[in-house]
Coordinates of C-alpha atoms and ligand atoms in Angstrom, one line a residue:
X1 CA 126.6 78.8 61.5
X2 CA 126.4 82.4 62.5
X3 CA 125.0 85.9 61.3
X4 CA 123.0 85.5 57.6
X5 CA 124.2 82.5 56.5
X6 CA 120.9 79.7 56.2
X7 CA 119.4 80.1 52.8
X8 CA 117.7 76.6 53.5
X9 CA 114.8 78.7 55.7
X10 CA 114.0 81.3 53.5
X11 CA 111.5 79.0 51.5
X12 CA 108.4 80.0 49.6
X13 CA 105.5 82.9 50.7
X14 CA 102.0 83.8 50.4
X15 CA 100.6 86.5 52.0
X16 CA 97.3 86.1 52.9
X17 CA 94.2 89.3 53.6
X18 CA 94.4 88.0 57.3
X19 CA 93.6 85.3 60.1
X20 CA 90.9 84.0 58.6
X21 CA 92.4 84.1 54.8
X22 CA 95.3 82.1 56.3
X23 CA 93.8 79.6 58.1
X24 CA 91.2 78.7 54.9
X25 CA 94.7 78.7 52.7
X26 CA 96.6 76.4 55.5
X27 CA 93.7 73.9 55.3
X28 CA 93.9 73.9 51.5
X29 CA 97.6 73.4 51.7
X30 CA 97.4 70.8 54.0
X31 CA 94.8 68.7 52.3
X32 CA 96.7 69.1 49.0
X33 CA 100.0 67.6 50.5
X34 CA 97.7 64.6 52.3
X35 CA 95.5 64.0 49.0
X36 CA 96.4 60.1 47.8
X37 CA 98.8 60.0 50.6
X38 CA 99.9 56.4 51.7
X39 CA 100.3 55.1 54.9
X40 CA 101.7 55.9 57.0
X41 CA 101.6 60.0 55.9
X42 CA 103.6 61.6 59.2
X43 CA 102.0 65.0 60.5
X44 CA 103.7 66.8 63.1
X45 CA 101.1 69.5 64.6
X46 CA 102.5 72.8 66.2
X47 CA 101.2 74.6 69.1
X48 CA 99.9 77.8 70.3
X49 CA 97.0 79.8 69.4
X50 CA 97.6 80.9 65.0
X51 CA 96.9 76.8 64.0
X52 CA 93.7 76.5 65.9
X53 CA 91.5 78.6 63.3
X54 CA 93.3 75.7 61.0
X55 CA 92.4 73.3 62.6
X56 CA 88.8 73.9 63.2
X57 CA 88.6 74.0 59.6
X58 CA 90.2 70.7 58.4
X59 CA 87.9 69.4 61.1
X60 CA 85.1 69.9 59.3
X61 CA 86.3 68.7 55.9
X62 CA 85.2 65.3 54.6
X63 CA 88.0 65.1 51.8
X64 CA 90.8 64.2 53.8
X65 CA 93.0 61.3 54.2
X66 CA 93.1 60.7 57.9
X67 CA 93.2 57.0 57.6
X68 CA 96.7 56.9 56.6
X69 CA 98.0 59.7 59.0
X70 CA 100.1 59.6 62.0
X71 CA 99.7 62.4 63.9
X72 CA 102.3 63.8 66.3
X73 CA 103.0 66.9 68.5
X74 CA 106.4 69.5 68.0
X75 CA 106.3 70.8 71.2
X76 CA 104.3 70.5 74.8
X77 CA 103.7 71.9 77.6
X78 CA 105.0 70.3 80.7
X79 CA 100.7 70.1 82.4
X80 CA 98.4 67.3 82.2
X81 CA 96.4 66.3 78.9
X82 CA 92.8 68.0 80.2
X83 CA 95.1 71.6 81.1
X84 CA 94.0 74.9 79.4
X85 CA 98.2 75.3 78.2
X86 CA 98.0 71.9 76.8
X87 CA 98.9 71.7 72.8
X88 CA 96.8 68.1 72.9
X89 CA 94.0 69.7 74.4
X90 CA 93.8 72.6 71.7
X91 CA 93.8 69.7 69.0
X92 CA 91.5 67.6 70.8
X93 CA 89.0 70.6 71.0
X94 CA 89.4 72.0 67.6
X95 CA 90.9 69.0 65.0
X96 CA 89.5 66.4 66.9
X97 CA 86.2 67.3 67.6
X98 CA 83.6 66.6 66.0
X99 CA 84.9 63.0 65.0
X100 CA 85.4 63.7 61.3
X101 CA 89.2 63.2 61.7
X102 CA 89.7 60.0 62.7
X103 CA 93.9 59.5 62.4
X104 CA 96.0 56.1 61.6
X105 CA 97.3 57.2 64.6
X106 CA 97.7 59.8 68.0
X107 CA 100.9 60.4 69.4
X108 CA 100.3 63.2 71.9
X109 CA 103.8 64.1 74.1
X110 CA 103.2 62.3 77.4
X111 CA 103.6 64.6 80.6
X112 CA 102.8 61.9 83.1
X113 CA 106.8 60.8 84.6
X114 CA 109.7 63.6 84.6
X115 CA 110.4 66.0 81.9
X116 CA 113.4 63.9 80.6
X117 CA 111.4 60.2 81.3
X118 CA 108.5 62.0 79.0
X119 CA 111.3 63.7 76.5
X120 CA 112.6 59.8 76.2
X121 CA 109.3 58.0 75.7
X122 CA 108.6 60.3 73.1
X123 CA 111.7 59.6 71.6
X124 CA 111.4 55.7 71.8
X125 CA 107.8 56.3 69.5
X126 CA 109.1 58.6 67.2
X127 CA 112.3 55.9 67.0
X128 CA 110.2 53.0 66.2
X129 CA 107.7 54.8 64.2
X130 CA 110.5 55.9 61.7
X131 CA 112.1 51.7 62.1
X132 CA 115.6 53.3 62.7
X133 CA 117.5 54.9 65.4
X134 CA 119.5 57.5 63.4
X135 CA 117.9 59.8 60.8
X136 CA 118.6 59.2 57.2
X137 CA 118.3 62.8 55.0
X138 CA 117.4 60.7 52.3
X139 CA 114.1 59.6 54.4
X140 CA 112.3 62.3 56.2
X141 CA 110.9 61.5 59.6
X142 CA 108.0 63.6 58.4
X143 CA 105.5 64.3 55.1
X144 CA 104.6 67.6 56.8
X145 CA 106.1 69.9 60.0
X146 CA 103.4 72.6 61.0
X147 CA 105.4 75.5 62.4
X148 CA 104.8 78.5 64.2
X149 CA 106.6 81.5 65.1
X150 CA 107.1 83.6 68.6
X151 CA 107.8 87.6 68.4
X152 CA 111.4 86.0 69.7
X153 CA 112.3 83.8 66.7
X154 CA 111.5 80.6 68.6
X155 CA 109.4 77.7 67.0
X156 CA 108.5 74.6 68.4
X157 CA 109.8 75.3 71.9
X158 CA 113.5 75.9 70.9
X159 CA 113.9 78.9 72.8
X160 CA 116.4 81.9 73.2
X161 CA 119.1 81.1 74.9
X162 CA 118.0 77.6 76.3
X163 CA 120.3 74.7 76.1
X164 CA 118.2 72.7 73.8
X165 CA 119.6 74.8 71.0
X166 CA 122.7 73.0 71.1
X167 CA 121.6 69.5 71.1
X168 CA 121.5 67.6 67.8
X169 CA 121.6 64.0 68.8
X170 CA 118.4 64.2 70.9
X171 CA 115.1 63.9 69.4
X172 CA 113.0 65.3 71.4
X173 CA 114.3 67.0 74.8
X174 CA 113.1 68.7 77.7
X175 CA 113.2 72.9 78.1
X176 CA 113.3 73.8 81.8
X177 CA 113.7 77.1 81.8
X178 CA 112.4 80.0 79.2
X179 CA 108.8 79.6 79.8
X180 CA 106.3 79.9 82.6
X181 CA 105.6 75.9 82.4
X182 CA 108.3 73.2 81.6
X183 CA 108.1 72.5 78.0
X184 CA 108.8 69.3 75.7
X185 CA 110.3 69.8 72.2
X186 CA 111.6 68.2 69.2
X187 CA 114.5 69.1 68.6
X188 CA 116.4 70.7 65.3
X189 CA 117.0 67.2 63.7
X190 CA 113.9 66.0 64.6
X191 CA 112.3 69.4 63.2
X192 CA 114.6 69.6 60.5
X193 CA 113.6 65.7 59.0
X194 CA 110.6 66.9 57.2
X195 CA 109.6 66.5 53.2
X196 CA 107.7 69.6 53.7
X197 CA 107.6 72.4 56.7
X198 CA 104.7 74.9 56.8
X199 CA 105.0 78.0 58.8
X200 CA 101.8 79.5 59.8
X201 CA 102.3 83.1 60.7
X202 CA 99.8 85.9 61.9
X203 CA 100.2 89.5 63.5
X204 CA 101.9 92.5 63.4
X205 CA 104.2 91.5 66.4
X206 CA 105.4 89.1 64.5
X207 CA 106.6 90.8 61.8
X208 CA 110.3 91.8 62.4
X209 CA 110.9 87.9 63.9
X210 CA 109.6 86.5 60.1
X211 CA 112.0 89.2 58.2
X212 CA 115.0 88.3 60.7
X213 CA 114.2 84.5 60.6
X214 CA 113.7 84.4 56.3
X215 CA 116.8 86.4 55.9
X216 CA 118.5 83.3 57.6
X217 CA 119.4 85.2 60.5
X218 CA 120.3 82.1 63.1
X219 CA 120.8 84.4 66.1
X220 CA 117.0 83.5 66.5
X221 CA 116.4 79.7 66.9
X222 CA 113.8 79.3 64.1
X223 CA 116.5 81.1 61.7
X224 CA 118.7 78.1 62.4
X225 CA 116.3 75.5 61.2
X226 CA 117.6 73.9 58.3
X227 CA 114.6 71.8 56.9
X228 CA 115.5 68.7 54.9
X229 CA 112.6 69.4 51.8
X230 CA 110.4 72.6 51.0
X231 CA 110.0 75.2 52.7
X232 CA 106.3 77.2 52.9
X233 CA 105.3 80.3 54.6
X234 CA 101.7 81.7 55.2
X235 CA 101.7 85.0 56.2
X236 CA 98.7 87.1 57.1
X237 CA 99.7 90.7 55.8
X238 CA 100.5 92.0 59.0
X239 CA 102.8 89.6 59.7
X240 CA 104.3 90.0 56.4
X241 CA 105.3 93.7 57.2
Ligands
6PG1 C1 103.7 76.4 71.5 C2 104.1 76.4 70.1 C3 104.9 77.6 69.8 C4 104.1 78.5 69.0 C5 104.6 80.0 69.0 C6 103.6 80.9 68.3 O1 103.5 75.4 72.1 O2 103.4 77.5 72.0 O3 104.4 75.3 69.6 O4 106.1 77.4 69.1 O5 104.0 78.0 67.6 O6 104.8 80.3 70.3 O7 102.5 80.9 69.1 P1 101.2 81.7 68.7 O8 100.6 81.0 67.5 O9 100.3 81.5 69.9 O10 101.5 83.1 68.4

């Protein structure tokens, strides 16, 4: 695929006041896909700093099916579980505290052996947890993907220029270079074998990355994403452009 040529990405948008606006709308959307879900209902959690108002949130809600969700992790950061960078720790401190949400299961990316030791245990879970070892389109890995979105079209770690991009028998892979840390990733099957992916946008920097990525521009790695089921983004305005 090259230039404007993935529809599948473009998807459907809100735009939201702000931060705040999208993270209360997020946590709405979220608990509407999870309401009378049956087990086990697959979420996939993305990193960085835009999900955490989110999360705090659906922390607090008492209307949620967590009993029949398996929760797993899009991307890591190559640093111990207790590490400021960590993407577990930022859910531990904001979804998981306060013991309201109390998952089916926790499947945080391990960072105790190598990069590509971790990358493969991850990939062993995710292989049993789906009961197969190729992905069917016909049966999404996930119910929901949570995505964000750098100012340099990556998501998840699939990053500019980084090897990864390439790699669509993998599940999950190690990124060595791009970043200051090491990171872990799913990659674009992995990414891609969701019923429903849910970007979760904010900031003005951010702006010309969303308009590139929706017109299905795959020079950026998130424009090359080609999820299996619906496609939703929220947007806070400056975002939206
Ligand atoms: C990570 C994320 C990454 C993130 C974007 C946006 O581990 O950093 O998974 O893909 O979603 O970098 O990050 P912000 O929300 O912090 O802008």
């Amino acid at each position: 695929m090259n230039g404007l040529s993935n529809t599948k990405i473009r998807g459907r948008t809100e735009i939201l006041g702000d931060g705040e606006a999208l993270a209360a709308r997020a946590a709405d959307v979220i608990a509407d896909a999870m309401r009378g879900c049956s087990a086990p209902y697959r979420l996939c959690l993305s990193g960085g700093s835009t999900p955490r108002a989110t999360y705090k949130l659906l922390a607090r809600r008492n209307d949620m099916a967590w009993d029949c969700t398996e929760i797993f992790f899009g991307d890591e950061r190559f640093v111990p579980p207790d590490s400021p960078d960590s993407n577990y720790r930022m859910a531990r401190e904001t979804l998981l505290a306060g013991g309201l949400v109390r998952p089916r299961a926790l499947l945080a990316m391990p960072t105790d052996g190598t990069p590509q030791s971790c990358a493969d245990a991850y990939e062993e879970i995710l292989r049993q947890q789906y009961g197969a070892s190729s992905l069917d389109p016909a049966v999404p890995l996930f119910d929901l993907m949570l995505l964000g979105l750098g100012d340099d079209g990556h998501t998840a770690s699939l990053i500019p220029g980084q090897p990864v991009l390439k790699e669509r028998t993998r599940w999950v892979a190690p990124v060595p270079q791009g970043r200051d840390e090491v990171r872990l990733t799913l990659t674009y099957p992995a990414l891609e074998s969701s019923r429903l992916t849910l970007f979760l946008v904010a900031g003005a920097d951010k702006a010309e990355a969303v308009a590139r990525v929706r017109a299905g521009d795959t020079a950026l790695p998130a424009g090359g994403l080609q999820p299996l089921g619906e496609v939703v983004w929220l947007l806070d305005r400056a975002a939206a452009g």
